[in-house]
Every structure is written in C-alpha cells, then in structure tokens.
Tab-separated table of C-alpha atoms in Angstrom:
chain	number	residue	atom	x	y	z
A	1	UNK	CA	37.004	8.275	20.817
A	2	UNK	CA	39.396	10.795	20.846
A	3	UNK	CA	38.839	14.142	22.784
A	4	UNK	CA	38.699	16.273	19.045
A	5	UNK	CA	35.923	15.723	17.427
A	6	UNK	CA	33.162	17.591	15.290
A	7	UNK	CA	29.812	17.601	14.341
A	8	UNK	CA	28.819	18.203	10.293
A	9	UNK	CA	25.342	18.797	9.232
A	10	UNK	CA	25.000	17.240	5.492
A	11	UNK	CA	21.030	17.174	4.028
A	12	UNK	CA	22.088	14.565	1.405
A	13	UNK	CA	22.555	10.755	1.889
A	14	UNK	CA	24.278	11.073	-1.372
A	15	UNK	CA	27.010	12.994	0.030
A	16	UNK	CA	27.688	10.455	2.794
A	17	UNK	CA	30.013	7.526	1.161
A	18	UNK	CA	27.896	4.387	1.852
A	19	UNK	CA	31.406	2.229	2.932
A	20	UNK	CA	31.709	4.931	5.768
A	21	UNK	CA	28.393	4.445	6.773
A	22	UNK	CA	28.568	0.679	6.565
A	23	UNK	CA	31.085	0.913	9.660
A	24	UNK	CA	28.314	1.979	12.327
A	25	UNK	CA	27.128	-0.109	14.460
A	26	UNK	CA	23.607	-1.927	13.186
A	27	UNK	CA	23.875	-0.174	9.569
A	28	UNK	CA	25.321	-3.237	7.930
A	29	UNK	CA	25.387	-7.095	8.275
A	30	UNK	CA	28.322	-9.167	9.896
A	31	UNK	CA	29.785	-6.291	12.350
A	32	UNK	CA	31.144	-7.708	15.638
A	33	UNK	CA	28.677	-6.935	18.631
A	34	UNK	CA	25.915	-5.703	16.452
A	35	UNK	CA	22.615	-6.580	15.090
A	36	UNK	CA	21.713	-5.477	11.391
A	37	UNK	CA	19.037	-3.206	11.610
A	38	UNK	CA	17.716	-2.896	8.020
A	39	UNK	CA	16.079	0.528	8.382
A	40	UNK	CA	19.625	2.444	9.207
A	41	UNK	CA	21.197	0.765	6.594
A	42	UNK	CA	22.854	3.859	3.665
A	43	UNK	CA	20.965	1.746	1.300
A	44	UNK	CA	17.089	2.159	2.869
A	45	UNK	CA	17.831	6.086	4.039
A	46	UNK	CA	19.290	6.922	0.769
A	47	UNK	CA	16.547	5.375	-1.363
A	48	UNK	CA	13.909	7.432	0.829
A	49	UNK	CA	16.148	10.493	-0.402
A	50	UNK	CA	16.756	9.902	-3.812
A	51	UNK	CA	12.966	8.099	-4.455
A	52	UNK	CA	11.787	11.361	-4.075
A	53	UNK	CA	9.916	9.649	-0.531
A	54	UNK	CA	11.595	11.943	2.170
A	55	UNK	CA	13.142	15.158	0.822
A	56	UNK	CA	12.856	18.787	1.138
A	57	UNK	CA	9.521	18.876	-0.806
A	58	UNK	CA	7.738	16.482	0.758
A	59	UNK	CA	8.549	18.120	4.285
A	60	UNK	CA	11.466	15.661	5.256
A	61	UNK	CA	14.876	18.396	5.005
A	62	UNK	CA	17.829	16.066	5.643
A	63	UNK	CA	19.788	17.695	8.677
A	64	UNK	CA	21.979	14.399	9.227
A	65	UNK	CA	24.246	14.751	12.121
A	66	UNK	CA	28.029	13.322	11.531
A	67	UNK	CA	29.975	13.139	14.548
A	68	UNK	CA	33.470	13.330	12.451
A	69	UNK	CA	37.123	13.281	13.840
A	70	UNK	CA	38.863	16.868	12.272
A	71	UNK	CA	40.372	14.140	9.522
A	72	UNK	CA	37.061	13.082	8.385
A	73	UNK	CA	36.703	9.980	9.850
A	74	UNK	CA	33.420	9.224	10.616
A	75	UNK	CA	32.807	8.058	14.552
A	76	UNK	CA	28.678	8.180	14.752
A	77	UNK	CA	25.983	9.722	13.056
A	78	UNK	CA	21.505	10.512	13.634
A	79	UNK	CA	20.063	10.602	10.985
A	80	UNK	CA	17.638	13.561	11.361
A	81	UNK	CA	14.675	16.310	9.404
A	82	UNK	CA	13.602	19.480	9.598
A	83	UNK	CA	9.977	18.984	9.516
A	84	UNK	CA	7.040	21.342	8.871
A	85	UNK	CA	4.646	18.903	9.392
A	86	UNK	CA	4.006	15.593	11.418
A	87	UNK	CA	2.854	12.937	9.287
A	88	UNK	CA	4.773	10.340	8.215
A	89	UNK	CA	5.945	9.308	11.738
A	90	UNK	CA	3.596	7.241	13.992
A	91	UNK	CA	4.390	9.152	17.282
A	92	UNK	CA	1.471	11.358	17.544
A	93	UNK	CA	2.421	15.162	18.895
A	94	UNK	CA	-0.411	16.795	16.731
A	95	UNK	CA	-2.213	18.009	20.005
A	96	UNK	CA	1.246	19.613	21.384
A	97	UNK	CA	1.637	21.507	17.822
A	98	UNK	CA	-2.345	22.465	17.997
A	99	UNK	CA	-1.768	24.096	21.693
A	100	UNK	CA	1.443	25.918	21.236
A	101	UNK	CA	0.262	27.653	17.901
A	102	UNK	CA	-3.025	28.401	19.776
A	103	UNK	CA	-0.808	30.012	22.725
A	104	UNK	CA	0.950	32.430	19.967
A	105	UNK	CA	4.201	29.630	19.205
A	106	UNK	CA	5.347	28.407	15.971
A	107	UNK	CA	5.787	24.608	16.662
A	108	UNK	CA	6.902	24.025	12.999
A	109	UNK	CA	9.334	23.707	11.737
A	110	UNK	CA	11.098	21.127	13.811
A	111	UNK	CA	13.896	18.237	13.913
A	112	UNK	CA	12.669	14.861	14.107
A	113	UNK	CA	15.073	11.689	14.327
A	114	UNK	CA	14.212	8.998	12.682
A	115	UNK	CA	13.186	6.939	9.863
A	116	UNK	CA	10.856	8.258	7.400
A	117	UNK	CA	7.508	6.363	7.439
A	118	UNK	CA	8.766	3.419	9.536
A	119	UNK	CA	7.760	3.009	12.639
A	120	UNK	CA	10.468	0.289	14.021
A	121	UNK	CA	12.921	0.466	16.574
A	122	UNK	CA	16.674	0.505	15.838
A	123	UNK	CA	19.274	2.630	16.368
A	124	UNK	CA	19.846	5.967	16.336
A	125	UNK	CA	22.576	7.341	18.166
A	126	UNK	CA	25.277	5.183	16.006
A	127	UNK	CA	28.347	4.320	16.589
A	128	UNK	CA	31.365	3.146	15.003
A	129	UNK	CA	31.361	-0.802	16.014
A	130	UNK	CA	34.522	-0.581	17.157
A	131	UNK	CA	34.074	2.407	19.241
A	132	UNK	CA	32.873	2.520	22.954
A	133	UNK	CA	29.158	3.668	22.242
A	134	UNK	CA	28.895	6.131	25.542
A	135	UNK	CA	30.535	9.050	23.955
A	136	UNK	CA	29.154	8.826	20.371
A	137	UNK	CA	25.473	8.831	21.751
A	138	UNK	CA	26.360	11.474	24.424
A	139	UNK	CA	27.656	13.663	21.788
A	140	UNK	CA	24.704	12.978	19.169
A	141	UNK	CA	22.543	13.750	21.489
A	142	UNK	CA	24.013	16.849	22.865
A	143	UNK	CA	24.630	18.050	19.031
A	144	UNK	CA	20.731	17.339	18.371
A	145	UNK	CA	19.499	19.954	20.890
A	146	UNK	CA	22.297	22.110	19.640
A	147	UNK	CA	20.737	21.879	16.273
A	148	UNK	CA	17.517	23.147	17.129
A	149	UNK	CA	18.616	25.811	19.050
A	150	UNK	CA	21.016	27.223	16.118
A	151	UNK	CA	17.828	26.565	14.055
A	152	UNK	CA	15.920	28.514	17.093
A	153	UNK	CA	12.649	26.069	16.971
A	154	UNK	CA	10.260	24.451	18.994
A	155	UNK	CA	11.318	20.656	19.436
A	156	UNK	CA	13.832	17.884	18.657
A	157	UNK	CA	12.015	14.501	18.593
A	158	UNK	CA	13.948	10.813	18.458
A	159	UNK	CA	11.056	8.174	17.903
A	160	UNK	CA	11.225	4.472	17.773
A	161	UNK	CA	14.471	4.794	20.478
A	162	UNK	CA	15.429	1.681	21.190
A	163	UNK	CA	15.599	0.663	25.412
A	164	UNK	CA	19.500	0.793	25.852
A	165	UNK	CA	19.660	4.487	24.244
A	166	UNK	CA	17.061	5.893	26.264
A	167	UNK	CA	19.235	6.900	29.530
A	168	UNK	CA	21.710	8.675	27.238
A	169	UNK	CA	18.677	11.069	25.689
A	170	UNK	CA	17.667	11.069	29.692
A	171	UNK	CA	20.732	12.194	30.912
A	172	UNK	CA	20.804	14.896	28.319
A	173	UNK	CA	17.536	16.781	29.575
A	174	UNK	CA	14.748	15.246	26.773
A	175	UNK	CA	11.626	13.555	27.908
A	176	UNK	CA	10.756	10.226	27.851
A	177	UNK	CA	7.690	8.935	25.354
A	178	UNK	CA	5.991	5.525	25.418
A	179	UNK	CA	3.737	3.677	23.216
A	180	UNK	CA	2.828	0.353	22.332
A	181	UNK	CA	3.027	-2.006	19.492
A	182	UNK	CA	2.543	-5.809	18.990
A	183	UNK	CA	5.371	-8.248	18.424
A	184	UNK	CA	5.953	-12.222	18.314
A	185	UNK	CA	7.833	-13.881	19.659
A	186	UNK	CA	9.733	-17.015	18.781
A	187	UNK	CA	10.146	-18.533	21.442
A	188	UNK	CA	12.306	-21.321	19.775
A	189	UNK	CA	9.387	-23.174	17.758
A	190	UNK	CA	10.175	-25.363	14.911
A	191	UNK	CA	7.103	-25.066	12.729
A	192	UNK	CA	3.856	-22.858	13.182
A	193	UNK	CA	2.079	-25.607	14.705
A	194	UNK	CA	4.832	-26.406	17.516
A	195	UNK	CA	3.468	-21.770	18.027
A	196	UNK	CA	-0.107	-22.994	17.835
A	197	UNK	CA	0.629	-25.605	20.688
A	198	UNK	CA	1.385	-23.280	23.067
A	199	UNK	CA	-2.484	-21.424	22.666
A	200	UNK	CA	-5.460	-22.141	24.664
A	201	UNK	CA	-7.656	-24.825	22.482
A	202	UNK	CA	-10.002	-22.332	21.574
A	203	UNK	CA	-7.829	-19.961	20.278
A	204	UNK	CA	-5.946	-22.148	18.503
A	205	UNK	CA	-8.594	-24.005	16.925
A	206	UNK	CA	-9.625	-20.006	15.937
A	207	UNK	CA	-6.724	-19.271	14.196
A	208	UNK	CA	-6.305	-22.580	12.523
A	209	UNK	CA	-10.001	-22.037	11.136
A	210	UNK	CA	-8.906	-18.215	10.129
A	211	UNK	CA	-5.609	-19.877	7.991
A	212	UNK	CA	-7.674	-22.193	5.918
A	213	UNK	CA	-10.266	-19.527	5.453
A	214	UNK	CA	-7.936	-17.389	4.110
A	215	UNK	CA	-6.781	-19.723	1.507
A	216	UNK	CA	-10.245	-20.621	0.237
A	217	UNK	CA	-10.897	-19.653	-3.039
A	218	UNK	CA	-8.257	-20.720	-4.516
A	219	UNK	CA	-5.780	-18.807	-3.223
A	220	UNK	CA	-2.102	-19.602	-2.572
A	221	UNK	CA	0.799	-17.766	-1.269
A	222	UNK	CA	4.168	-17.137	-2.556
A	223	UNK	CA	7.432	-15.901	-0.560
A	224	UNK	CA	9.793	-13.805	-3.052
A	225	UNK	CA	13.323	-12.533	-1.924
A	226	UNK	CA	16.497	-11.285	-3.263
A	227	UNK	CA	16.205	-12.090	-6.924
A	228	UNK	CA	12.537	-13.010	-7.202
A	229	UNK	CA	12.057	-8.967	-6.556
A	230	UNK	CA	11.611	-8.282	-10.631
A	231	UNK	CA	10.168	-5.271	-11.660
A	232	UNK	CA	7.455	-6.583	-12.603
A	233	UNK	CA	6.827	-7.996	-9.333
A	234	UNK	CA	7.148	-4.351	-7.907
A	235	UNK	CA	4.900	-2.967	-10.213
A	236	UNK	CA	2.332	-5.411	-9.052
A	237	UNK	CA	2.851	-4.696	-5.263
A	238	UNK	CA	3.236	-0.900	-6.166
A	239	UNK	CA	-0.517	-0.981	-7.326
A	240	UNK	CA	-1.228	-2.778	-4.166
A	241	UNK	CA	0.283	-0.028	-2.189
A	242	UNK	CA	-1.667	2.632	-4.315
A	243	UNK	CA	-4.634	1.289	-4.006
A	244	UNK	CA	-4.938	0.344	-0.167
A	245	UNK	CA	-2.745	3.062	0.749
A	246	UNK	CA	-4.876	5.702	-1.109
A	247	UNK	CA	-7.840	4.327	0.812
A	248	UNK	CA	-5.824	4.738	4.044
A	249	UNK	CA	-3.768	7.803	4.169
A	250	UNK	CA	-5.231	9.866	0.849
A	251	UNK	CA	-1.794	10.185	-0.453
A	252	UNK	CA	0.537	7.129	0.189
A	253	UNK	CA	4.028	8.213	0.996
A	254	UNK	CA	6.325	6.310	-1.060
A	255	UNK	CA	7.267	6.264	-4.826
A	256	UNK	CA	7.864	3.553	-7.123
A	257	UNK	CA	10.981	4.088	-7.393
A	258	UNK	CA	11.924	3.756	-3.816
A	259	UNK	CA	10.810	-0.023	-4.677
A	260	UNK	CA	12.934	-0.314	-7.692
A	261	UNK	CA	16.285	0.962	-5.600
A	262	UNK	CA	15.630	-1.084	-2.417
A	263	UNK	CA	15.041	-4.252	-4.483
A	264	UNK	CA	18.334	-2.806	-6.731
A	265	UNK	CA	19.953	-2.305	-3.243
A	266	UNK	CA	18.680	-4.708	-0.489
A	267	UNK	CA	16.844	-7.320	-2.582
A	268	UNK	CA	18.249	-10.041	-0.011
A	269	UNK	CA	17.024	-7.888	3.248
A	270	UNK	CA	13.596	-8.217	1.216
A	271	UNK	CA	10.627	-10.436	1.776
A	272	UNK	CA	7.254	-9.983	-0.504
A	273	UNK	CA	4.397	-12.074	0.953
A	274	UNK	CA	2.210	-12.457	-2.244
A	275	UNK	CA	-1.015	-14.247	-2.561
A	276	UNK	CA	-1.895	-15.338	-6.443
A	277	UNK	CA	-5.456	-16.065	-7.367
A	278	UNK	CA	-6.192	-17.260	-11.054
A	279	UNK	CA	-3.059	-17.553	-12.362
A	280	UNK	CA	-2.475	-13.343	-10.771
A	281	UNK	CA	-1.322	-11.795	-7.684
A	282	UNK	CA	-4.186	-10.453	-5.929
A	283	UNK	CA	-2.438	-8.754	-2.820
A	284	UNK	CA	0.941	-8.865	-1.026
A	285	UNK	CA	3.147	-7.459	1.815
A	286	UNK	CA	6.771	-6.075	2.869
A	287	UNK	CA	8.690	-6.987	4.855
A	288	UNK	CA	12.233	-6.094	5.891
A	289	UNK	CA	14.625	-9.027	7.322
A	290	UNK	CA	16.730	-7.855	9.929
A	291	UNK	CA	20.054	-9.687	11.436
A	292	UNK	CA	17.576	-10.972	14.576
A	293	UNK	CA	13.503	-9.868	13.614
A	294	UNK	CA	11.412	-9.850	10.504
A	295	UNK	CA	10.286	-6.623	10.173
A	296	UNK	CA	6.563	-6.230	8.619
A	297	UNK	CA	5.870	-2.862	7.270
A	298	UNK	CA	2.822	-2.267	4.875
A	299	UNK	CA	0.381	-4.222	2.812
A	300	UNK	CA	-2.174	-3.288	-0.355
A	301	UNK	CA	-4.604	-5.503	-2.290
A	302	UNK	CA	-6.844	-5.610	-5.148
A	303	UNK	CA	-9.697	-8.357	-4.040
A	304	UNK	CA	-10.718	-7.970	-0.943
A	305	UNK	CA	-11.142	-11.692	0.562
A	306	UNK	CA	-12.251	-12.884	4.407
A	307	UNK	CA	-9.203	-12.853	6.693
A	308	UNK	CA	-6.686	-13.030	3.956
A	309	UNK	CA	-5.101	-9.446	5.401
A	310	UNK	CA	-4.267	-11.658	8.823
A	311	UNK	CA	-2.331	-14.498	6.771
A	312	UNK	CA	-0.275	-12.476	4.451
A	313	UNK	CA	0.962	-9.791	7.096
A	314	UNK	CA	1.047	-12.145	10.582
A	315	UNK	CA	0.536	-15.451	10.167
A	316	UNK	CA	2.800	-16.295	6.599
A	317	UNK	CA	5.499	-13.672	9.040
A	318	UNK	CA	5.271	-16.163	11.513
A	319	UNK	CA	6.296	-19.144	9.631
A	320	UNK	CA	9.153	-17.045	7.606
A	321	UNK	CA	10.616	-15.890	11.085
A	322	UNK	CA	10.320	-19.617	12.536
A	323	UNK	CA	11.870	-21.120	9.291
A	324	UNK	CA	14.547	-18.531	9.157
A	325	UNK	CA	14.889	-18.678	13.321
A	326	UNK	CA	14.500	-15.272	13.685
A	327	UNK	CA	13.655	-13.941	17.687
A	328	UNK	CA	10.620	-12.040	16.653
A	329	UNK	CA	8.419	-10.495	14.088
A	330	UNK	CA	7.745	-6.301	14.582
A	331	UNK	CA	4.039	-5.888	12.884
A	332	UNK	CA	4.150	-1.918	12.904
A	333	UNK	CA	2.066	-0.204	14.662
A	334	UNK	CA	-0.829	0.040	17.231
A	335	UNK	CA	-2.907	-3.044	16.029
A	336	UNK	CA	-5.137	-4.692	18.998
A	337	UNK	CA	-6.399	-7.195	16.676
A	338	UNK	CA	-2.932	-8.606	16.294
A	339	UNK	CA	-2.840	-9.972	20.243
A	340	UNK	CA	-5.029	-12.990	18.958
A	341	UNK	CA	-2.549	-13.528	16.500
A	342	UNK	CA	0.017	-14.522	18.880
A	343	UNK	CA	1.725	-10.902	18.836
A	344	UNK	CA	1.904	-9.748	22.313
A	345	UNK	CA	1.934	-5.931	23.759
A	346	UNK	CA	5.333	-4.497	23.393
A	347	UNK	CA	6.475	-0.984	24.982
A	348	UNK	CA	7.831	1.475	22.402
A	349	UNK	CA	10.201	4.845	23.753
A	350	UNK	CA	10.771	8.032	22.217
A	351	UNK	CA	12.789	11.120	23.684
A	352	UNK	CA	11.614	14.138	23.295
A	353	UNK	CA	13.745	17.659	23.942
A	354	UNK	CA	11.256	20.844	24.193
A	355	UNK	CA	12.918	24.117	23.913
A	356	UNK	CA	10.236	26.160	24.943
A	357	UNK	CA	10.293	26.127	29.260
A	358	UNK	CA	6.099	26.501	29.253
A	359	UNK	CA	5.712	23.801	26.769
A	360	UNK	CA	8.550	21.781	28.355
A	361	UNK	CA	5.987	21.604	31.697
A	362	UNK	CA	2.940	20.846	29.722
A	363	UNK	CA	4.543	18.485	27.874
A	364	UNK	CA	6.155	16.717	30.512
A	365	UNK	CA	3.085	16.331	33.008
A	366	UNK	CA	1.357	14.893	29.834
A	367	UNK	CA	3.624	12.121	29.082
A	368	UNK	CA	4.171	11.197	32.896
A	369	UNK	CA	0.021	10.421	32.948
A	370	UNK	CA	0.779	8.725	29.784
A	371	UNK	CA	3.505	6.218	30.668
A	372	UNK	CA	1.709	5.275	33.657
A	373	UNK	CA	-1.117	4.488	31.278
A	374	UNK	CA	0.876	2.801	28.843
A	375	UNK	CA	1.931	0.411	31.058
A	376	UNK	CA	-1.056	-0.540	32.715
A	377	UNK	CA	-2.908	-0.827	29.382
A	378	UNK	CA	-0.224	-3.142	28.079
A	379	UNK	CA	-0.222	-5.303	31.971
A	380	UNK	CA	-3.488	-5.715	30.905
A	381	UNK	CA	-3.351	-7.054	27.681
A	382	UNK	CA	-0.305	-9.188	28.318
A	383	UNK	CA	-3.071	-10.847	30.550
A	384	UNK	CA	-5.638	-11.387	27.847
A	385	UNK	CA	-3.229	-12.890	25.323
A	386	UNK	CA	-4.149	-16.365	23.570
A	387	UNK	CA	-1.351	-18.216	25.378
A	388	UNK	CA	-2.125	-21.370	27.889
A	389	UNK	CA	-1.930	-20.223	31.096
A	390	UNK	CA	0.921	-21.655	33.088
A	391	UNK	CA	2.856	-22.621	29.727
A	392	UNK	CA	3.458	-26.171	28.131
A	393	UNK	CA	1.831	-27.793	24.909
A	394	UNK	CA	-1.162	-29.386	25.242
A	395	UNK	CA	-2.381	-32.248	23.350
A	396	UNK	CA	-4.186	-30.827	20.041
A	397	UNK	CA	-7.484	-31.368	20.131
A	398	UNK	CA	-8.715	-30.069	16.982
C-alpha cells in the first residue's frame, strides 16, 4: 500500500462503482486467498440502501469509509451508519445507552459497522485481495474512531468481527465484545444420515422422529435458487416474512423490494427453503450461500405445524450444506434450542471504541465479566451437545 493514501466518507452505495468494490477481499466470488462472504458483497449492501431497508430514514445514515489512493483507486473500505437508535443489530448495548443518558450523555447518535439486520460474521476491515491486509485494517480502523470524533459522539461499534480482525481493532484502543451463536459443522459427511451417525442413539432417534413429524400432513419441501427466485415466489415468502416477522419484531425491517433486487442481483448466492401443502407454499426460509458456509437468516409462515420451523431452517440447511460440501451452516442468532440440532456453541467478537473516558471504564469492566462468562457458558454447552462421546459412528439402532 503505498504511504499516500486517503480516507472518503460517501453515504450512498450507489455512488461506489460495484466493479471497484468487487476487488476487496471477500466481496466477490473467485478472488485469490479469499472466501466470498455474501453479506459484503455491493450487491446485498446496496439493495439494503436502495430497498428503502437501511437508509437515513429508517435510522441507518451511510457513513462508508473508502480508504482511496489520491488517484481514486480504491485500497479498502467499512462499511459503516450513523445510528440514532440500536435495533436492527443483534449486539445488545441498550443498557450502556440507558446509563449514559441517565448520567446527563447523549449516547445517540452513533457509528456502527456492520451489516444492517444480519447478524453474521465476515469482513469488515476490507482489503484489496491483492494488497497486504495489515495496513488497510490498521487504517480503517484508525479512520473509524476518527469519524466519530469529527462527528463528536459517544461510540463506534464493529459487530459480527470476524477472529483474525480482532487484534487490529485491539491494537487500536477499542474493546473487545463476545457473544454466542450456534453453528454446524460439516465435518465431511456425505448425506444427513452419515451427521445423524455421529449422535448418541437417543438423540438421534429424536431428531429422526422430529424430521418425519415435520413432514406429516402432507407436507413436502422444495429448494429454489438462482432462477427458481420468481416474483411470485418472493411475494409468497414476503407474506411469510410479514406475517411472522410482525409477530416478532412489530415492524419487520426489510421491504419487498430488497427481495426483488437481491433475487435480480444474487439469485445464485440464494437459497429459499419452501414447504408446499395442498398444492401452496405454506412457509419458507433464506438463506445466503457463501464461498465456504450456508448462511441461514430469517423464516415466516402461514400454518403453523409441529416442528416444521426446525426442518425448514436447520435440518433441510443441513442437507443443502452437506450436498453442496459446504464447512458449516451459521443459524443467526442466540438459539439454545438449536444445540440438539447438531449446531454447536460458537463464540462471536465485536470491538467496541468508547469516546467518553467514564463510560470507557464502565464499559470495559462490564464486558471483561462478560467474556469470562461467555466462555464458560459456551464450555458448558459444548459439553451437553448431542454428539457420541469419544467420536465414531455407531451402529443405527433405530
């Protein structure tokens, strides 16, 4: 990288050329040294922004950091928001905005870093693949906390960090966040049942009971990608979304359009789980297909049915990552009731850069307690997973 360099603010995806983009590193299939990472691709963050999703009115102000040679040539880029409100983003810091305004501090508005209403790991200190990555993130970082102090807020916040990026933010003064999620897996199995080998008797016998279950009353399942993604088909899912998602959150988060200019955009990055009843889908859910994980993201139906929520989102992801030999399957978040499923406790990081000095302390005696808890919660359930102790198939009994 050379020694010039700048940083540019834009708010607009659409005023970032999506073959620039396409050059970072995990933004775009078939770079050297990378893995695809479908959530940083120009063609996800730009449909958030131009859906209508994550913009200005909704309380997601793109603040998208370029890290630019003084020719224009883009070296790295975070995407980032100025926020005035903290939903949306699965890394809970309501109780640190509740106890600085009650100590006379305006916590909003602030700069999160990351990707609207997705709570997966990937990237997000990019660099140019062909770049050595040190500098980019040291400098992304650096401009971040820059940022909010030209802004002159509370906070800076980087969820969903992936491991390797974490020293960099570190290094740079922010503190260090953990969480947990649940993720499979794939531990080189050729079908579902070569997975279900590996589980104690009784859990397997469980979950092969909970499949056929599922599929009882008449119900059968349907994978659609890449040109199967009609709009038809999204209108169908879209009133799944509505109608689960109004139940969940009040007011779900995405527009129907954002569905008609992902499956315009990334129709082959796309996976629909759908499960048709009478002739009709009944329910369905998304899923994101990334260059090593299937990525499962958020479900909706319209008959409610015994255990059918466990075989669309974990069990029918299961057999697409297998088929497709994919490493693992991300479920989303939080999600105990997963760990039967086969999805074992994963550790989650976030970095987290407090301007304020009496916040910083608060903050940071807080999240020490919490990482130690963190990981003992998650020893713990690593230990009460449905796997055979001491590995190895056994015969199947069932």
């Amino acid at each position: 990288m050379s020694d010039t360099y700048r940083i540019r603010v834009v708010q607009h995806f659409a005023d970032i050329p999506a073959e620039q983009w396409s050059t970072l590193s995990g933004a775009a299939r078939g770079l050297p040294g990378a893995v695809y990472n479908p959530f940083v691709s120009h063609a996800y963050l730009s449909a958030m922004e131009q859906s209508g999703s994550a913009t200005a009115d909704t309380g997601w102000l793109g603040q998208h950091l370029l890290l630019e040679q003084e020719d224009g040539a883009l070296l790295g880029a975070l995407p980032a928001y100025l926020k005035n409100h903290s939903q949306g983003e699965y890394v809970f810091d309501h109780g640190w905005a509740d106890a600085f305004e009650r100590a006379g501090g305006n916590y909003y508005p602030k700069l999160q870093a990351s990707v609207p209403f997705t709570p997966a790991s990937g990237p997000r200190l990019l660099h140019r693949h062909d770049l050595d990555p040190a500098p980019v993130r040291q400098a992304l970082a650096a401009g971040l906390q820059e940022l909010a102090r030209q802004h002159g807020i509370s906070s800076a916040h980087v969820t969903f960090v992936p491991e390797d990026e974490m020293p960099t933010f570190e290094d740079a003064g922010y503190l260090h966040r953990t969480d947990q999620q649940f993720h499979f897996q794939n531990a080189g199995y050729r079908s579902h049942d070569d997975f279900l080998q590996t589980l104690a008797s009784r859990k397997r016998k469980a979950l092969k009971k909970e499949r056929r279950s599922a599929l009882e009353n008449g119900i059968e399942i349907d994978w659609l990608t890449g040109s199967d993604l009609t709009e038809d088909i999204w209108d169908q899912f879209f009133a799944f979304y509505m109608d689960t998602g109004g139940r969940k959150w009040g007011r779900p988060y995405l527009t129907r359009q954002f569905y008609s200019l992902i499956g315009e955009r990334m129709a082959d990055d796309i996976l629909l789980v759908m499960a048709r009843r009478g002739g009709r889908y009944v329910a369905g859910a998304i899923n994101f297909i990334g260059g090593d994980a299937l990525y499962g993201r958020h479900w909706g139906c319209i008959e409610d049915h015994p255990f059918l929520h466990f075989e669309v989102c974990y069990h029918q992801a299961i057999d697409f990552a297998i088929d497709r030999g994919l490493s693992r399957v991300e479920a989303g978040a939080q999600g105990e009731h997963k760990l039967a499923r086969g999805y074992m406790p994963t550790t989650t990081h976030s970095a987290h850069y407090i301007s304020h000095p009496s916040l910083r302390r608060a903050v940071a005696d807080y999240l020490e307690r919490e990482r130690q808890d963190v990981a003992e919660t998650g020893e713990w359930l690593a230990g009460h997973g449905p796997f055979r102790k001491g590995g190895g198939a056994a015969p199947d009994e069932d």
